Coordinates of C-alpha atoms and ligand atoms in Angstrom, one line a residue:
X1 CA 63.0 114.1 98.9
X2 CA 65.8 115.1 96.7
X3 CA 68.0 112.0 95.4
X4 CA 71.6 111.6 94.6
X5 CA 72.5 111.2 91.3
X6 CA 74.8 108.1 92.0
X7 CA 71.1 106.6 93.5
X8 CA 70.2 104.6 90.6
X9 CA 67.2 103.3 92.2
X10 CA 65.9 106.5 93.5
X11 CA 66.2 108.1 90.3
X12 CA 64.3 105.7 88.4
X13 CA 61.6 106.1 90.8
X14 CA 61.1 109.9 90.6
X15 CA 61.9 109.5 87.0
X16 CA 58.7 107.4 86.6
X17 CA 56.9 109.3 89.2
X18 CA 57.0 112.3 86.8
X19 CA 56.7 110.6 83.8
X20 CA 60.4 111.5 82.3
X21 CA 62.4 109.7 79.5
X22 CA 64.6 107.3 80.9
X23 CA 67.1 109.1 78.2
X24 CA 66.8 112.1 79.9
X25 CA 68.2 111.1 82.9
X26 CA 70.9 108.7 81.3
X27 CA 72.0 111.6 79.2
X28 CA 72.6 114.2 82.6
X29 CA 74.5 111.4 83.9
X30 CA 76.8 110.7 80.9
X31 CA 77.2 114.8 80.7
X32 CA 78.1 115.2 84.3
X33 CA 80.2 112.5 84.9
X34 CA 81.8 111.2 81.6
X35 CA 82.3 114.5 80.1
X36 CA 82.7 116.6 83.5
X37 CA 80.3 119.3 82.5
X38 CA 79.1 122.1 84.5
X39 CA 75.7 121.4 86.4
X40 CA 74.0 124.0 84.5
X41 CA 75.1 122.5 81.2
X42 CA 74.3 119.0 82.3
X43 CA 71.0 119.8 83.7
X44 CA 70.1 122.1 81.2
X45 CA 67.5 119.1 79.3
X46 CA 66.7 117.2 82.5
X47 CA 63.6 117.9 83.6
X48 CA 63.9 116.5 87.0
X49 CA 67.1 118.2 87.7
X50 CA 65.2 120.2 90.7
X51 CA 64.9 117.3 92.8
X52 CA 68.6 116.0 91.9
X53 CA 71.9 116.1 94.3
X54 CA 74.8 116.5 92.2
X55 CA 77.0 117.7 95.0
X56 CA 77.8 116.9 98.5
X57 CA 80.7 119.1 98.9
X58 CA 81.7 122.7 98.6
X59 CA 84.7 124.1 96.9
X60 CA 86.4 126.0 99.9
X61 CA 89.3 127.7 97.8
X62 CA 91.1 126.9 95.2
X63 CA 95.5 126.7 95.1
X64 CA 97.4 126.6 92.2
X65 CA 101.1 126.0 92.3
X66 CA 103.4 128.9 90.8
X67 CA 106.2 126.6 90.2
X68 CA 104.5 123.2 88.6
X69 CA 100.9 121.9 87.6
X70 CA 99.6 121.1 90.7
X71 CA 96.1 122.4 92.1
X72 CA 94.9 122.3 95.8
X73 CA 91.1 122.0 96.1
X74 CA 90.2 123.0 99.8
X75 CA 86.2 121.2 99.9
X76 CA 83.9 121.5 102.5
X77 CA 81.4 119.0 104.0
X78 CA 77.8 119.7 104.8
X79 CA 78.9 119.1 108.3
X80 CA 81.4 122.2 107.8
X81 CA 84.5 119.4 107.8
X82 CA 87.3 120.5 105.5
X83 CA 89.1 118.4 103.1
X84 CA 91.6 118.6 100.2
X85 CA 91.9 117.0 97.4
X86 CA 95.1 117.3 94.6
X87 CA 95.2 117.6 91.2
X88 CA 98.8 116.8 89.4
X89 CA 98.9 117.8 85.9
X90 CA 102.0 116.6 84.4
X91 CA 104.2 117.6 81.8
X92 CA 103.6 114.5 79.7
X93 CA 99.5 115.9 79.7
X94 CA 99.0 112.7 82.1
X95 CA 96.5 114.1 85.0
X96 CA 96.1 112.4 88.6
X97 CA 94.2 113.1 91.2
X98 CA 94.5 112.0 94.3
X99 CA 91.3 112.0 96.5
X100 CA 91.0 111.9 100.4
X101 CA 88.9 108.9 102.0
X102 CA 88.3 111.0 105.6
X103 CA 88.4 113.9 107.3
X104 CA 91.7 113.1 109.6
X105 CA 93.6 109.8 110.7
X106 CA 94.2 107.3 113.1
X107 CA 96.8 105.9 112.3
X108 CA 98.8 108.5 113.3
X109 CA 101.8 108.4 111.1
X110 CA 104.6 110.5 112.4
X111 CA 105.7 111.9 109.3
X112 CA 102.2 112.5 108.3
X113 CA 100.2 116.1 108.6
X114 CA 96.9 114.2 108.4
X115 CA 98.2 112.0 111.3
X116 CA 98.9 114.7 113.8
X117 CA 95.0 116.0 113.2
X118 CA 94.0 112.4 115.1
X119 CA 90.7 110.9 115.1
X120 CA 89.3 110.7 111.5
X121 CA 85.8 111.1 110.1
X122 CA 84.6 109.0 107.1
X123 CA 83.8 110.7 104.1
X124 CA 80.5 108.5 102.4
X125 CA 81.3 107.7 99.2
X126 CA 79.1 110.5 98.1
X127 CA 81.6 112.6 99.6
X128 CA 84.5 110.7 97.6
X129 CA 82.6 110.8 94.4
X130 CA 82.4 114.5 94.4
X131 CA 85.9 114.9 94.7
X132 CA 86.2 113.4 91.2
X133 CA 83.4 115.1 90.0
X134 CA 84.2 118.9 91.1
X135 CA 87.9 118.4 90.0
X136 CA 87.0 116.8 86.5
X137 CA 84.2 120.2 86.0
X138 CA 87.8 122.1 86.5
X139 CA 90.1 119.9 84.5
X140 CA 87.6 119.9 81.7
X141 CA 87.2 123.8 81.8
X142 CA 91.2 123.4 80.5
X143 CA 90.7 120.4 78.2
X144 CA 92.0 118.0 80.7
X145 CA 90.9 114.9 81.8
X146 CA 91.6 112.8 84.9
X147 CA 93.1 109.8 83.8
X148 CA 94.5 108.2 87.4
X149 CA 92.7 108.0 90.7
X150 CA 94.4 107.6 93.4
X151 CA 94.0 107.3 97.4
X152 CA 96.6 109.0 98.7
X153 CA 94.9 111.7 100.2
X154 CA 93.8 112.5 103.6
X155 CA 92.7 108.9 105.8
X156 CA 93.0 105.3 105.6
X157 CA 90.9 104.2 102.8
X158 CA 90.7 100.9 104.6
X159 CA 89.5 102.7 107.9
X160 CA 86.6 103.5 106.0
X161 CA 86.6 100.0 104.0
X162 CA 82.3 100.3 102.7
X163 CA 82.4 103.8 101.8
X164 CA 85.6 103.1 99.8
X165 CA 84.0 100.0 98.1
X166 CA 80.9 101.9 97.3
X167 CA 83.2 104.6 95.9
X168 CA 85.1 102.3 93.7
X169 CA 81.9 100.9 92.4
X170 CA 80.6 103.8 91.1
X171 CA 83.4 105.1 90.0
X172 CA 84.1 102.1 87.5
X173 CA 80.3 101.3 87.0
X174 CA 79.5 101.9 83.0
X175 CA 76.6 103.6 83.9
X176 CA 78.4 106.6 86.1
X177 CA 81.5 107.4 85.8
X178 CA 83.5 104.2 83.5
X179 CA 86.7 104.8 85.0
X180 CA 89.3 102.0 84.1
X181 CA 90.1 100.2 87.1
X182 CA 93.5 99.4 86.3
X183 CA 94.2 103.4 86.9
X184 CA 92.7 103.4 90.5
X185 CA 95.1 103.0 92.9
X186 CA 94.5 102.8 96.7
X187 CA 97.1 103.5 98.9
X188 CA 97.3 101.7 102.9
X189 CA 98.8 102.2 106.0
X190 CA 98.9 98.3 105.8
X191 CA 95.6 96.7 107.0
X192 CA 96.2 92.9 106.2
X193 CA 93.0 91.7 105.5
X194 CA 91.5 94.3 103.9
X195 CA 94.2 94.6 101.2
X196 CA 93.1 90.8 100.5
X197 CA 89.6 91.5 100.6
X198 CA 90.3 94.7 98.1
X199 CA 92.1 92.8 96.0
X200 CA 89.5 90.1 95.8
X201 CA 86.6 92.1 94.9
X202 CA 88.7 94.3 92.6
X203 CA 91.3 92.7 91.5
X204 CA 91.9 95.5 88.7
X205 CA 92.7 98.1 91.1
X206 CA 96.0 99.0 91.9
X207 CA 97.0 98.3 95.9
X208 CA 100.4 100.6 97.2
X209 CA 102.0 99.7 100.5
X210 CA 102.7 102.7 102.5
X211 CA 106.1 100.2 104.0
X212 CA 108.4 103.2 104.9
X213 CA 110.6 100.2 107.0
X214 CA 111.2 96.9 107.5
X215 CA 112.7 97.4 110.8
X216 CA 110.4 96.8 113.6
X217 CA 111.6 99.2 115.7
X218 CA 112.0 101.9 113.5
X219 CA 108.6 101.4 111.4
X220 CA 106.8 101.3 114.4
X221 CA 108.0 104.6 115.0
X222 CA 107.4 106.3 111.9
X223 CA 103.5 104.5 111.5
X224 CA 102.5 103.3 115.2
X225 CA 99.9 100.7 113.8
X226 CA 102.6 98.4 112.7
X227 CA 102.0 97.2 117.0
X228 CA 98.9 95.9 115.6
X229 CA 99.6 94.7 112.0
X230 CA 103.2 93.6 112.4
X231 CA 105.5 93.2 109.5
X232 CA 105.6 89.5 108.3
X233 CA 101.5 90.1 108.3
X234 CA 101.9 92.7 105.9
X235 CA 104.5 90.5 104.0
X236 CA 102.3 87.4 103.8
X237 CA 99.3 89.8 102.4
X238 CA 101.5 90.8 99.9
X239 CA 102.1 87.2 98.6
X240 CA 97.9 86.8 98.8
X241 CA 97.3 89.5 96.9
X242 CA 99.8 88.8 94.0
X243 CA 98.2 85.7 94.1
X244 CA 94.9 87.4 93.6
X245 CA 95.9 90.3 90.5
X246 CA 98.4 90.3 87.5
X247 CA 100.2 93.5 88.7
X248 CA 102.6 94.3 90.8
X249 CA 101.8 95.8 94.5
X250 CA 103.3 99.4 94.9
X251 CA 105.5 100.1 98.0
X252 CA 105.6 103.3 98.8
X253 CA 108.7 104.3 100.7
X254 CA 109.4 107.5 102.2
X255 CA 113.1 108.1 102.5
X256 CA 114.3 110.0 106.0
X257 CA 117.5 111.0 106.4
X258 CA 119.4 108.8 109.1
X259 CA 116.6 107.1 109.6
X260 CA 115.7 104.5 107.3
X261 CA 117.6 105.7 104.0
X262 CA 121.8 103.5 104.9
X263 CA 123.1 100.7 102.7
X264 CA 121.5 97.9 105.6
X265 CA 118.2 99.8 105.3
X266 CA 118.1 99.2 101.4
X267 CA 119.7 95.5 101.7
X268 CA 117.0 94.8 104.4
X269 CA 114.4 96.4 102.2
X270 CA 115.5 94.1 99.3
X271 CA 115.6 91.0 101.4
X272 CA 112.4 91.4 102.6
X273 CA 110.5 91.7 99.4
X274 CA 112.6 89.3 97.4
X275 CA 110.0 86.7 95.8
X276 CA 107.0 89.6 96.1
X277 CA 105.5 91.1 92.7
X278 CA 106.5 94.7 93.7
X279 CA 107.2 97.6 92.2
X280 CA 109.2 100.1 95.1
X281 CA 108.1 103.7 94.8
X282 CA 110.9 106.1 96.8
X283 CA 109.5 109.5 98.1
X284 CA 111.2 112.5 98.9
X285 CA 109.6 113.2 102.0
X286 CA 107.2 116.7 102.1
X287 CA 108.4 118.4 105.4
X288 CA 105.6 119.3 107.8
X289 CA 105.6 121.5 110.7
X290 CA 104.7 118.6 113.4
X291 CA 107.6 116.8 112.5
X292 CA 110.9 118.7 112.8
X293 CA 112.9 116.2 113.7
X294 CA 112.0 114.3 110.5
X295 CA 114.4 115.1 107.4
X296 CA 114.2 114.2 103.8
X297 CA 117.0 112.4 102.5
X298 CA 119.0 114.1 99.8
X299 CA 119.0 113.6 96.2
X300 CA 121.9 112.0 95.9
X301 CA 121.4 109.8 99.1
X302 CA 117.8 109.3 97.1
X303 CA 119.5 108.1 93.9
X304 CA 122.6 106.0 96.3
X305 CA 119.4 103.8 98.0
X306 CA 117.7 103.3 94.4
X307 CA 120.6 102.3 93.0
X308 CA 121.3 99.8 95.8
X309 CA 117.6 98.3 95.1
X310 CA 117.7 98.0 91.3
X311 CA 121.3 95.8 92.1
X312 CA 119.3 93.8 93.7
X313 CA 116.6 93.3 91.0
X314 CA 114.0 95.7 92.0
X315 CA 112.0 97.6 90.0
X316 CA 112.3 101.1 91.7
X317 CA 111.4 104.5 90.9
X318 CA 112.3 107.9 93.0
X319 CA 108.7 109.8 92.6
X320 CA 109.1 113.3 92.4
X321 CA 107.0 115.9 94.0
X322 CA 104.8 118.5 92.9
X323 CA 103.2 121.1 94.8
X324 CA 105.1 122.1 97.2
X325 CA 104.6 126.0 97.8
X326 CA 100.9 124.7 98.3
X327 CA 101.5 122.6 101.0
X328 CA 100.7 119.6 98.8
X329 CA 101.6 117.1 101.1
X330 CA 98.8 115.0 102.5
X331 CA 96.4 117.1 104.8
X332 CA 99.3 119.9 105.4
X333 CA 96.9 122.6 103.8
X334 CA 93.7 121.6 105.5
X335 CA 95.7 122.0 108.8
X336 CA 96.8 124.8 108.6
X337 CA 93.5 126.2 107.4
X338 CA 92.1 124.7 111.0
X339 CA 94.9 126.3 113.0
X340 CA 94.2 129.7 111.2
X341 CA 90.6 129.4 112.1
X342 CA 91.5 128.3 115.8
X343 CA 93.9 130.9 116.0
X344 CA 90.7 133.6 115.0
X345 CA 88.4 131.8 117.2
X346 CA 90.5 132.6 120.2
Ligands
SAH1 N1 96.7 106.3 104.6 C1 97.1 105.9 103.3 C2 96.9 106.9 102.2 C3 97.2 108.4 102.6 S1 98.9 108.9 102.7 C4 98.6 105.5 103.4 O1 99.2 105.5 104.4 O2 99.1 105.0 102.4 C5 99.5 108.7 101.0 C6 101.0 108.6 100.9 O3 101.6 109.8 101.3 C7 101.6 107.5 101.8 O4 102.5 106.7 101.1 C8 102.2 108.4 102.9 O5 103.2 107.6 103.5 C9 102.7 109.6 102.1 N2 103.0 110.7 102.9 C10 102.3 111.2 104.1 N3 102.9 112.3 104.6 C11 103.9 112.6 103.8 C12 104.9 113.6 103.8 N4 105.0 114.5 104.7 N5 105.8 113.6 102.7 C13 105.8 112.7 101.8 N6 104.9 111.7 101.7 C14 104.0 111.6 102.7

């Protein structure tokens, strides 16, 4: 039976079945997924390597951007599910990643490319793990190095709320990957009690608010599961979780273009976080096909509703976005790799 490489267990077992160094198998692991080397490389003094799983994806294609330093990697499941995941290399030689947590979404955002897919898969942690691993054999091919994590791929992390815990494990666990905790960051649709539970069992990790609103009405609109988990729920998780780590709670906030992006929108906005530990995120929002009644907001109607938040105290920046001739929004290039293959199929 072949065993993963993030088994601990089971690798100590076949490592003692056939009598190999425990060094061995330590070093593979530091080589593979400290320094990101290639499997060949990494195997290369492991003499149990032939009964090891390093990967459980496949690298579909590869996209790089022509106008910035951002790479799409199309991955495929053993079950034939595709995925993406996103490397941003920026200027400043900071690299982020941002990994997907399933295959599709329920929560059905409006704005969202993943969302109009529908009913999601989980990815196993396995399946999240690779991600970091396949993208840091490429980064390290360039002498890069991922140094943030973050969720913000395709899914609800905290649809998939074991998976994503046994993902985080390993990936800050000394003896795989040693990732710094404090440059994780998962981002939510807004599940109440699992941002509490998240921030309990790691308090290190960074938690981002996908808020978009703080009108009813219009939020429930633009992310339909706000029905279920209404606003002054999400608020009062926000106060248990400050409670909980030393850093602030990101809200991420797309800005539409008559839609939530006037003068009220931003006073509201400020209102409702005043006394939260926050730190506002504005997005330009990526346009996808689904959604053509959707606009961004310009960027001088983006810089008008930051200003109007830093008045009022808030720590704000207007994110900007890479990646866009590759479709770099979440889950816009996996869909239209399905439709392509639907369109050949029939
Ligand atoms: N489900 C999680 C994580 C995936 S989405 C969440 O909702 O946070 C990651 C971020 O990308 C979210 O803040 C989401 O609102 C944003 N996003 C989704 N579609 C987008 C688009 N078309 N343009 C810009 N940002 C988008």
């Amino acid at each position: 039976m072949p065993v993963s490489i993030y088994d601990s267990l089971g690798l100590d077992e076949l490592r003692r079945q056939q009598g190999v160094d425990p060094q061995a198998v330590r070093r593979l692991r530091t080589a593979l997924l400290k320094s990101f080397e290639l499997d060949e490389r990494a195997l290369a003094e492991c003499p149990v390597g032939e009964q090891l799983v390093l990967h459980t994806l496949r690298v579909d294609s590869q996209h790089d951007s022509q106008v910035d330093g951002a790479t799409k990697l199309l991955l495929r499941t053993h079950g034939g599910m595709l995925l993406e995941s996103v490397i941003l290399r920026i200027a400043t030689g900071r690299t982020t990643l941002c990994v997907s947590s399933q295959v599709g979404c329920a929560a059905a955002c409006e704005f969202c490319a993943t969302g109009k897919m529908g009913i999601a898969q989980n990815l196993s942690a396995e399946e999240i793990l690779d991600q970091v691993l396949q993208s840091g054999q490429l980064l390290a091919g360039e002498g890069r190095r991922v140094r943030n994590i973050v969720f913000m791929g395709m899914g609800e992390p905290f649809h998939n709320e074991a998976n994503l815990y046994g993902a985080l494990e390993s990936l800050t666990a000394p003896e795989l990957f040693h990732h710094s905790p404090a440059k994780i960051l998962v981002s939510t649709v807004g599940i109440p009690d699992a941002m509490i539970r998240c921030a309990r069992r790691f308090p290190q990790v960074n938690l981002a608010l996908s808020l978009h609103s703080v009108k009813p009405q219009v939020r429930t609109r633009l992310v339909p599961l706000t029905a279920k988990y209404p606003l002054e729920d999400l608020r009062s998780a926000i106060v248990q979780v400050n409670a909980l780590q030393q850093k602030p709670v990101m809200i991420e906030y797309l800005l539409l273009a008559g839609m939530n992006d006037s003068d009220e929108d931003a006073r509201e906005l400020a209102d409702w976080l005043s006394g939260l530990t926050v730190h506002v995120n504005l997005i330009p929002y990526n346009p996808i096909e689904d959604a053509p009644e959707l606009a961004g907001t310009d960027r001088a109607g983006r810089n008008e509703f930051a200003s109007r938040l830093k008045e009022a105290g808030l720590q704000t920046t207007i994110r900007y976005s890479l990646g866009a001739d590759i479709a770099a929004a979440c889950g816009q290039l996996v869909r239209r790799e399905n439709r392509a293959a639907t369109r050949v199929r029939t």
